[in-house]
Amino acid sequence: MAYLLDKKLSAVFEVLLRIAIALIPLSHFAAFAFANSTTSLVSAAAAGDVGKEWKEAEALLNWRASLDNQSQTLLSSWGEGSPCKWVGIRCDKAGSLTGLNLSSFGLIGTLSNLSFSSFPHLLAIDLSWNSLYGNIPDQIGNISKLTLLNLAHNDLSETITSSIGRLSRLSYLDFSSNQLSGRIPSEIGLLRALLSLALDTNSLTGSIPTSIGNLGNLYELDLYDNKLSGSIPTTIGNLTKLINLKLMVNKLSGSIPPEINNLTNLRNLVLGSNEFTGHLSQYICHAGSLVHFSISDNHFTGPIPKGLKNCTTLTRIRLDGNQLVGNITEDFSIYPSLIYMDLSYNNLYGELSSKWGQCQNLTSLKVSNNKISGNIPPELSGATQLVELDLSSNHLMGKIPKELRRLKSLITLLLSDNQISGKIPSEIGMLSRMKNLNLAGNNLSGLIPKELGDCSNLLFLNMSRNILEGSIFSEIGRLNSLENLDLSMNALIGKIPPQLGDLPRLEILNISHNNLSGSIPSTFPDISSLTSIDISYNDLEGPIPNIKAFRDAPNEAFQNNKGLCGNVTGLKACPQMIHNPLHRNYVIIILVPLLGTLFVVFITFQVSHKCSQRVMKIENKLTSTQNDDLFAIWSFDGKMVYENIIEATEEFSSKYCIGLGGYGSVYKVELPTSQVVAVKKLHSLPNGETSNQKAFISEIHALTKIRHRNIVKLYGFCAHPRHSLLVYEFLEGGSLLQLLNNEERAKAFEWIKRVNVIKGVANALAYMHHDCSTPIIHRDISSKNVLLDIEYEAHISDFGIARLLKPDSSNWTTLAGTYGYMAPELAYTMEINTKCDVYSFGVLTLEIIMGKHPGDLILSLSPSTTFTTHNMPLNDLLDKRLSLPTNQVASDLLHIASIAIACLHTSAQSRPTMQQVSQEISTQKARLVKPLQMIKLGEVVTV
Ligand SMILES: *[C@@H]1O[C@H](CO)[C@@H](O)[C@H](O)[C@H]1NC(C)=O
Ligand SMILES: *[C@@H]1O[C@H](CO)[C@@H](O)[C@H](O)[C@H]1NC(C)=O
Ligand SMILES: *[C@@H]1O[C@H](CO)[C@@H](O)[C@H](O)[C@H]1NC(C)=O
Ligand SMILES: *[C@@H]1O[C@H](CO)[C@@H](O)[C@H](O)[C@H]1NC(C)=O
Ligand SMILES: *[C@@H]1O[C@H](CO)[C@@H](O)[C@H](O)[C@H]1NC(C)=O
């Protein structure tokens, strides 16, 4: 959130800056403004200076000729008529070239053939977001009137030319997101007119030149994400107009010079992920304008600065990951604007102040991994905007205050590994938005409150390592979203409630180390999502369910029970499965016929009962079908297909079910024409009103028109009171998730195929976001929703369906998407836009590279990165089941990883668009300069 705000501010700032540049005395400056103003495009020929125009035109055409073929086509308008009318060119009234703006043109080539000396009147160059490579030529220093130079987001390399120091009128210099290396030339200090300097996201080394102190007009200094070392020069204190100072993700060391306190206009001071040491200045924020203060992941010691105490302008504080010490009981006051506060991973002690409860805008409070003691103050519940409260791994005692029920926005509550005791308050059930609840490793006793069943959005529930008693509450069956349940190491008794088998999304279940008895309920085969179970150390008996999670579980998952049986190694086979006649004994000889007879009677009853039910159901359905015109399938004879589907699936028998998607079950259906299709039976339709349904159907109709090689074809749709069906193209390869989870198949899924899958997904998303009449947002990009054909070509499924089934609403419960793929801003706002898909794409891409979901690694890839992850060798990321990639594939993967990481930016605005992503991904990269094993993760992280 704060990041979003910061970004908005800096966007506003940039606009202001551009206006400021445009207002600089010379009147003709206005002409280069990059808005599409054509007012001043007086033809140069009319102005009469033919010789000059010819020279500039020739220089431009020479450059174009040096670019690759595709780029030349993009600039095909060049060459006809006056250069002042060519795309990307601005002239002044005299017909001199003043502006060159080819941002985001997809140009591939170098700058070495652009004869800068031919454009003496040039005021502004914007070639950002292209694929320009090679160095920045020395000649650039000849454009002495230049005020704006933006080469950001290219592949420029080598050192920054010292001739840059001759551009004495430059106000705006942006070389960010390139591959520039070497030192920042000290000549940069000659650019005294500079207002904004961005060299971030490169590979610059050496120290920050002391001459930077001469840039007394600077508002913005971005040097983050480089390899800068040494300490911050004391001359930084001369930059008294500085508003933004961002130096995070470098190797800067030493202590922060006290001169930084001279920067009284500073709003954003971001120094995270460096190697700074020493104490923090006590006077931070003495001028009272600091908004964002982050020093996370450094080696700062000593106390929290007193200056922060009354700094009421703050919206975001990050002090996490240092060695700060001291008693924090009275270190903080009330911050009316504070949104984000992280003090985790320090050596802080004392108690939590009740004042936090008066921070009316606080959405995140994280104090984990310190030595905080005392009780959780009930007053904390006054911070009603809290979305995330992490107090884990401290020495907190006392009870969980029931007042926490007031935190209605809470999504994450982490209280694990403290010494909290007493009962879990039933009021916790009122936190209905909660998705992530961790109370593990405390001394909680009594029953699990059944009200927890009201937290219907829970995805992750961990209450392990407590002394909880009683049985597992049957209301657990209402936690329809639950993916991960850990109740291990408690004193739970009784039977496993059959409702546990109704949880449609449960993936991980750990109920080990309790006193549970009886057999495993027969409902368990219904949990097809289950991937990991642990039921060891209980008193369970009887057969284990014949589902994959149980069949594939290691021995340890079953050990120390009373008498489990089943067809897995380590367990004895269940009695009725013994077929070997040699082992028969009398009991079995008697029992088998007896049980057999009972069984036959039972089955006969069941079958006849089911059949009659089925006949009745089908009859009901057919009659209601005839009375119902809300029924549509395109490209087929609708009614016939509907009936064929019901027939072919024996009315959706589970034996035809091939998967469970977010919105329903998927069946493989062979139509009488022997065409095979995938049919998705939806759980629900948008609520009843016909007008809604009309809109719904017309939008689905639009989706059936989409044809893209990387998007699963939607053939049609049936709306029916009983079943709503989507009919899709059937793909043999199954989902990407299944592929990555299968050792054998994952090994055959080589790097080159993975790169192609990533490209395919990127193309499909770019198409949906940018090439459709209205952008279509997927909202639920995950490895479950990417299907593969036999050639490993990716096909995205469920496009646009998410939005149709969960239409916009301020209601949190309608949040679409899969946990672990959802953009972080969705935790705070419901503003769904294409950038949410971009984020999910980033997660998916890492998942393909790593062979598994990146999990917590995502957090450490954000600007907050801990040093350890930054130093992690890149090849540790790669799926170990494949051998290391080499040559072109290696450099492609590296490039893709860095793009994926850019997609994971916490600020949605800073993420690239899918168009940029797909363009970037398809440009071939130069070979790696060093072996993959030597590349550190930090080198590909962009901030
Ligand atoms: C342009 O710059 C280069 C290198 O900095 C220099 O050698 C050359 O003389 C300059 N040309 C003009 C026309 O100023
Ligand atoms: C910059 O700061 C240094 C030391 O802090 C000082 O000696 C110098 O005079 C300052 N320069 C300007 C231009 O203000
Ligand atoms: C921390 O400070 C508070 C109030 O200033 C005091 O009551 C408490 O005893 C201190 N705690 C420790 C562990 O020193
Ligand atoms: C945990 O709670 C029990 C009773 O509820 C108590 O006897 C025990 O001392 C507590 N243990 C700790 C470490 O607080
Ligand atoms: C289940 O929980 C126990 C105790 O908390 C733990 O030791 C075990 O590793 C867990 N099982 C799995 C499969 O994670």
Coordinates of C-alpha atoms in Angstrom, one line a residue, residues 398-786:
G398 CA -1.4 -14.4 29.0
K399 CA -4.5 -15.1 26.9
I400 CA -5.5 -14.2 23.4
P401 CA -7.7 -11.1 24.1
K402 CA -11.2 -11.6 23.0
E403 CA -11.3 -8.0 21.9
L404 CA -9.3 -9.0 18.8
R405 CA -12.8 -9.7 17.4
R406 CA -12.9 -6.0 16.4
L407 CA -10.1 -6.5 13.9
K408 CA -12.6 -7.3 11.2
S409 CA -10.1 -6.7 8.4
L410 CA -7.6 -9.2 9.7
I411 CA -6.4 -11.7 7.1
T412 CA -3.2 -12.9 8.8
L413 CA -2.9 -13.5 12.5
L414 CA 0.4 -15.1 13.6
L415 CA 0.8 -15.7 17.3
S416 CA 2.9 -18.9 17.1
D417 CA 5.8 -19.8 19.3
N418 CA 5.0 -17.7 22.3
Q419 CA 3.8 -18.8 25.7
I420 CA 0.2 -17.8 25.3
S421 CA -2.1 -19.9 27.4
G422 CA -5.8 -20.3 28.2
K423 CA -8.6 -21.1 25.8
I424 CA -8.8 -20.0 22.2
P425 CA -11.5 -17.3 22.5
S426 CA -14.7 -18.2 20.5
E427 CA -14.7 -14.6 19.3
I428 CA -12.0 -15.6 16.8
G429 CA -14.9 -16.9 14.7
M430 CA -15.9 -13.3 14.1
L431 CA -12.8 -12.7 12.0
S432 CA -14.5 -13.8 8.9
R433 CA -11.9 -12.5 6.4
M434 CA -9.1 -14.4 8.0
K435 CA -7.1 -16.6 5.7
N436 CA -4.0 -17.4 7.7
L437 CA -4.2 -18.3 11.4
N438 CA -1.2 -19.7 13.2
L439 CA -1.4 -20.3 16.9
A440 CA 1.2 -23.2 17.0
G441 CA 3.7 -23.7 19.7
N442 CA 1.9 -22.0 22.6
N443 CA 0.3 -23.4 25.7
L444 CA -3.3 -23.1 24.5
S445 CA -5.7 -25.5 26.2
G446 CA -9.3 -26.5 26.3
L447 CA -11.5 -27.2 23.2
I448 CA -11.0 -25.9 19.8
P449 CA -13.9 -23.4 19.5
K450 CA -16.5 -24.5 17.1
E451 CA -17.0 -20.9 16.0
L452 CA -13.8 -21.3 14.1
G453 CA -16.0 -22.9 11.5
D454 CA -17.3 -19.4 10.7
C455 CA -13.9 -18.3 9.4
S456 CA -14.9 -19.6 6.0
N457 CA -12.1 -17.9 4.2
L458 CA -9.3 -19.7 6.1
L459 CA -6.7 -21.2 3.8
F460 CA -4.0 -22.0 6.4
L461 CA -4.8 -23.1 10.0
N462 CA -2.1 -24.2 12.3
M463 CA -2.8 -25.0 16.0
S464 CA -0.1 -27.6 16.5
R465 CA 2.1 -28.0 19.5
N466 CA -0.4 -26.9 22.1
I467 CA -2.4 -28.8 24.7
L468 CA -5.8 -28.6 23.0
E469 CA -8.3 -31.3 24.1
G470 CA -11.6 -32.7 23.0
S471 CA -12.4 -33.8 19.5
I472 CA -11.9 -32.2 16.2
F473 CA -14.9 -29.9 15.8
S474 CA -17.2 -31.1 13.0
E475 CA -17.8 -27.4 11.9
I476 CA -14.4 -27.7 10.3
G477 CA -16.4 -29.0 7.3
R478 CA -17.5 -25.5 6.7
L479 CA -13.9 -24.3 6.0
N480 CA -14.4 -24.7 2.3
S481 CA -11.2 -22.8 1.3
L482 CA -8.9 -24.6 3.7
E483 CA -5.7 -25.8 2.0
N484 CA -3.4 -26.5 4.9
L485 CA -4.5 -27.9 8.3
D486 CA -2.1 -28.7 11.1
L487 CA -3.5 -29.9 14.5
S488 CA -0.5 -32.1 15.3
M489 CA 1.0 -32.5 18.9
N490 CA -2.1 -31.8 20.9
A491 CA -4.3 -34.0 23.1
L492 CA -7.2 -34.4 20.7
I493 CA -9.4 -37.4 21.2
G494 CA -12.4 -39.0 19.5
K495 CA -12.9 -39.9 15.9
I496 CA -11.8 -38.0 12.8
P497 CA -15.0 -36.1 11.8
P498 CA -16.3 -37.2 8.4
Q499 CA -16.7 -33.5 7.6
L500 CA -12.9 -33.3 7.2
G501 CA -13.4 -35.3 4.1
D502 CA -15.7 -32.6 2.7
L503 CA -13.0 -30.0 2.5
P504 CA -12.7 -29.5 -1.3
R505 CA -9.3 -27.8 -1.3
L506 CA -7.4 -29.4 1.5
E507 CA -3.9 -30.1 0.3
I508 CA -1.9 -30.7 3.5
L509 CA -3.3 -32.4 6.6
N510 CA -1.3 -33.1 9.8
I511 CA -3.2 -34.6 12.7
S512 CA -0.2 -36.6 14.1
H513 CA 0.7 -36.9 17.8
N514 CA -2.8 -36.8 19.2
N515 CA -5.1 -39.5 20.7
L516 CA -7.5 -39.8 17.8
S517 CA -9.2 -43.2 17.5
G518 CA -11.5 -45.1 15.2
S519 CA -11.2 -45.5 11.5
I520 CA -10.6 -43.0 8.8
P521 CA -13.9 -41.8 7.6
S522 CA -15.1 -43.0 4.2
T523 CA -15.5 -39.4 3.0
F524 CA -11.8 -39.1 2.5
P525 CA -11.8 -40.3 -1.1
D526 CA -13.7 -37.0 -1.8
I527 CA -10.6 -35.0 -1.1
S528 CA -8.9 -35.1 -4.5
S529 CA -6.8 -32.0 -3.7
L530 CA -4.9 -33.7 -0.9
T531 CA -1.1 -34.0 -1.5
S532 CA 0.4 -34.6 2.0
I533 CA -0.9 -36.3 5.1
D534 CA 0.5 -37.2 8.5
I535 CA -1.8 -39.3 10.8
S536 CA 1.0 -40.9 12.8
Y537 CA 1.1 -41.3 16.6
N538 CA -2.7 -41.8 17.2
D539 CA -4.9 -44.8 17.9
L540 CA -6.3 -45.1 14.5
E541 CA -7.3 -48.4 12.9
G542 CA -8.9 -49.9 9.8
P543 CA -8.2 -49.3 6.1
I544 CA -6.5 -46.2 4.8
P545 CA -8.3 -44.5 1.9
N546 CA -7.3 -45.5 -1.5
I547 CA -6.3 -42.1 -2.7
K548 CA -3.1 -40.8 -4.0
A549 CA -2.1 -38.7 -0.9
F550 CA -2.3 -41.8 1.3
R551 CA -0.8 -44.2 -1.3
D552 CA 2.2 -41.9 -1.8
A553 CA 2.7 -41.0 1.8
P554 CA 5.9 -42.2 3.5
N555 CA 5.8 -44.9 6.1
E556 CA 6.3 -42.4 8.9
A557 CA 3.0 -40.8 8.1
F558 CA 1.1 -43.9 9.4
Q559 CA 3.4 -45.2 12.2
N560 CA 2.4 -45.7 15.8
N561 CA -1.3 -46.3 15.4
K562 CA -3.4 -49.1 16.6
G563 CA -4.1 -51.0 13.5
L564 CA -4.1 -49.3 10.1
C565 CA -4.1 -51.5 7.0
G566 CA -3.9 -50.9 3.3
N567 CA -2.1 -51.6 0.2
V568 CA 1.0 -49.4 0.9
T569 CA 4.5 -50.5 1.9
G570 CA 4.9 -50.7 5.7
L571 CA 1.2 -51.4 6.4
K572 CA -0.3 -54.8 6.6
A573 CA -2.9 -55.5 3.9
C574 CA -6.5 -55.2 5.0
P575 CA -8.2 -58.6 5.7
Q576 CA -10.7 -58.6 2.8
M577 CA -7.9 -58.0 0.4
I578 CA -6.2 -61.4 1.1
H579 CA -6.7 -63.5 -2.1
N580 CA -3.8 -66.0 -1.8
P581 CA -5.6 -69.3 -1.1
L582 CA -2.5 -70.7 0.7
H583 CA -2.9 -68.2 3.5
R584 CA -6.6 -68.9 4.0
N585 CA -7.5 -70.0 7.5
Y586 CA -10.8 -71.1 9.0
V587 CA -11.9 -67.8 10.1
I588 CA -11.5 -66.4 6.6
I589 CA -13.2 -69.4 5.0
I590 CA -16.2 -68.7 7.2
L591 CA -16.0 -65.0 7.1
V592 CA -15.5 -64.5 3.4
P593 CA -18.8 -66.1 2.3
L594 CA -20.6 -64.4 5.1
L595 CA -19.2 -61.0 4.4
G596 CA -19.5 -61.7 0.7
T597 CA -23.2 -62.3 1.0
L598 CA -23.8 -59.2 3.0
F599 CA -21.7 -57.3 0.6
V600 CA -23.7 -58.5 -2.4
V601 CA -27.0 -57.7 -0.7
F602 CA -25.7 -54.3 0.2
I603 CA -24.4 -53.5 -3.2
T604 CA -27.6 -54.6 -4.9
F605 CA -29.5 -52.3 -2.7
Q606 CA -27.2 -49.4 -3.3
V607 CA -27.1 -49.9 -7.0
S608 CA -30.9 -50.3 -7.4
H609 CA -31.4 -47.3 -5.1
K610 CA -28.9 -45.2 -7.0
C611 CA -30.3 -46.3 -10.4
S612 CA -33.8 -45.3 -9.5
Q613 CA -32.5 -42.0 -8.2
R614 CA -30.6 -41.5 -11.4
V615 CA -33.5 -42.3 -13.6
M616 CA -35.6 -39.9 -11.6
K617 CA -32.9 -37.2 -11.8
I618 CA -32.5 -37.5 -15.5
E619 CA -36.2 -37.4 -16.0
N620 CA -36.5 -34.3 -13.8
K621 CA -33.7 -32.7 -15.7
L622 CA -35.1 -33.4 -19.2
T623 CA -38.5 -32.0 -18.3
S624 CA -37.0 -28.9 -16.8
T625 CA -34.8 -28.6 -19.8
Q626 CA -37.7 -28.5 -22.1
N627 CA -39.4 -25.9 -20.0
D628 CA -36.3 -23.8 -19.8
D629 CA -35.0 -21.6 -22.5
L630 CA -32.0 -20.4 -20.5
F631 CA -29.8 -22.8 -22.3
A632 CA -27.1 -22.2 -24.8
I633 CA -24.2 -23.9 -26.6
W634 CA -22.5 -22.4 -29.5
S635 CA -20.9 -24.2 -32.4
F636 CA -22.9 -27.2 -31.6
D637 CA -26.5 -28.2 -31.4
G638 CA -26.9 -27.2 -27.8
K639 CA -29.6 -29.4 -26.4
M640 CA -28.2 -32.5 -28.0
V641 CA -24.7 -31.8 -26.7
Y642 CA -26.1 -31.3 -23.2
E643 CA -27.8 -34.6 -23.3
N644 CA -24.8 -36.3 -24.8
I645 CA -22.7 -35.0 -22.0
I646 CA -25.1 -36.2 -19.3
E647 CA -25.2 -39.6 -21.0
A648 CA -21.4 -39.9 -21.6
T649 CA -20.5 -39.0 -18.0
E650 CA -23.3 -41.2 -16.5
E651 CA -24.5 -38.0 -15.0
F652 CA -21.2 -36.8 -13.8
S653 CA -19.9 -40.0 -12.3
S654 CA -16.5 -39.4 -10.6
K655 CA -14.9 -42.0 -12.8
Y656 CA -14.9 -39.4 -15.6
C657 CA -13.7 -36.6 -13.3
I658 CA -10.2 -35.5 -14.3
G659 CA -9.7 -32.6 -12.0
L660 CA -11.0 -30.1 -9.6
G661 CA -10.7 -26.5 -10.7
G662 CA -11.5 -23.4 -8.6
Y663 CA -15.0 -23.1 -9.9
G664 CA -16.0 -26.7 -10.4
S665 CA -15.1 -30.2 -11.4
V666 CA -13.7 -31.1 -14.8
Y667 CA -14.8 -34.2 -16.7
K668 CA -13.4 -35.8 -19.8
V669 CA -16.2 -36.5 -22.2
E670 CA -16.2 -38.4 -25.4
L671 CA -19.1 -37.2 -27.5
P672 CA -20.9 -39.6 -29.9
T673 CA -19.0 -38.0 -32.7
S674 CA -15.9 -39.4 -30.9
Q675 CA -14.7 -35.9 -30.4
V676 CA -13.2 -35.6 -26.9
V677 CA -13.9 -32.5 -24.9
A678 CA -13.3 -31.3 -21.3
V679 CA -16.5 -30.3 -19.5
K680 CA -16.3 -28.1 -16.5
K681 CA -19.3 -28.4 -14.2
L682 CA -19.6 -25.1 -12.3
H683 CA -20.4 -25.0 -8.6
S684 CA -22.5 -22.0 -9.0
L685 CA -23.9 -19.4 -11.3
P686 CA -24.2 -15.7 -10.8
N687 CA -27.3 -15.1 -8.7
G688 CA -30.5 -15.6 -10.4
E689 CA -31.5 -12.3 -12.0
T690 CA -32.1 -12.7 -15.7
S691 CA -30.4 -9.5 -16.6
N692 CA -27.2 -10.7 -14.9
Q693 CA -27.4 -13.9 -16.7
K694 CA -27.9 -12.2 -20.0
A695 CA -24.7 -10.2 -19.5
F696 CA -23.0 -13.3 -18.3
I697 CA -24.0 -15.3 -21.4
S698 CA -23.0 -12.5 -23.7
E699 CA -19.6 -12.3 -22.1
I700 CA -19.1 -16.0 -22.3
H701 CA -20.2 -15.7 -26.0
A702 CA -17.4 -13.3 -26.4
L703 CA -14.9 -15.7 -24.8
T704 CA -15.9 -18.4 -27.2
K705 CA -14.7 -16.1 -30.0
I706 CA -11.2 -16.0 -28.8
R707 CA -8.7 -17.9 -30.8
H708 CA -5.1 -17.9 -29.6
R709 CA -2.7 -20.8 -29.8
N710 CA -1.9 -20.5 -26.1
I711 CA -5.5 -20.3 -24.9
V712 CA -7.7 -23.3 -24.4
K713 CA -10.6 -23.1 -26.8
L714 CA -14.0 -22.5 -25.1
Y715 CA -16.5 -24.2 -27.4
G716 CA -19.6 -23.4 -25.5
F717 CA -21.7 -23.1 -22.5
C718 CA -24.8 -24.5 -21.0
A719 CA -26.8 -22.6 -18.4
H720 CA -29.3 -24.8 -16.7
P721 CA -30.9 -24.6 -13.3
R722 CA -29.1 -27.8 -12.2
H723 CA -25.9 -27.8 -14.1
S724 CA -23.9 -25.0 -15.6
L725 CA -21.4 -26.4 -18.0
L726 CA -18.4 -25.0 -19.9
V727 CA -17.3 -27.1 -22.8
Y728 CA -13.6 -26.8 -23.6
E729 CA -11.0 -28.3 -25.9
F730 CA -9.5 -31.3 -24.2
L731 CA -5.7 -31.3 -23.7
E732 CA -3.9 -34.6 -23.2
G733 CA -0.9 -33.1 -21.3
G734 CA -3.0 -32.3 -18.2
S735 CA -2.1 -29.3 -16.0
L736 CA 1.3 -27.8 -15.4
L737 CA 0.8 -28.5 -11.7
Q738 CA 0.3 -32.2 -12.4
L739 CA 3.3 -32.2 -14.7
L740 CA 5.6 -30.6 -12.1
N741 CA 4.4 -32.9 -9.3
N742 CA 5.3 -36.0 -11.3
E743 CA 9.0 -36.9 -11.0
E744 CA 9.1 -38.9 -14.2
R745 CA 7.3 -36.3 -16.4
A746 CA 9.0 -33.4 -14.8
K747 CA 12.4 -34.9 -15.8
A748 CA 11.2 -35.0 -19.4
F749 CA 10.1 -31.4 -19.2
E750 CA 13.4 -30.0 -20.2
W751 CA 14.6 -26.4 -19.9
I752 CA 13.9 -25.6 -23.5
K753 CA 10.3 -26.8 -23.2
R754 CA 9.9 -24.8 -19.9
V755 CA 11.1 -21.7 -21.6
N756 CA 8.5 -22.3 -24.4
V757 CA 5.8 -22.8 -21.9
I758 CA 6.7 -19.5 -20.2
K759 CA 6.7 -17.7 -23.5
G760 CA 3.4 -19.2 -24.4
V761 CA 1.7 -18.1 -21.2
A762 CA 3.2 -14.6 -21.6
N763 CA 1.9 -14.4 -25.2
A764 CA -1.5 -15.5 -24.2
L765 CA -1.7 -13.0 -21.3
A766 CA -0.3 -10.1 -23.5
Y767 CA -3.0 -11.0 -26.1
M768 CA -5.8 -10.9 -23.6
H769 CA -4.6 -7.8 -21.9
H770 CA -3.7 -5.7 -24.9
D771 CA -5.2 -7.2 -28.1
C772 CA -8.8 -7.7 -27.1
S773 CA -11.3 -4.9 -27.5
T774 CA -11.6 -4.7 -23.8
P775 CA -8.8 -6.1 -21.8
I776 CA -9.7 -9.5 -20.3
I777 CA -8.1 -10.2 -16.9
H778 CA -7.7 -13.8 -15.9
R779 CA -7.5 -13.3 -12.1
D780 CA -6.5 -16.8 -11.4
I781 CA -3.3 -17.6 -13.2
S782 CA -1.7 -20.6 -11.5
S783 CA -0.1 -23.9 -12.5
K784 CA -3.6 -25.5 -12.2
N785 CA -4.9 -23.3 -14.9
V786 CA -2.1 -23.8 -17.5

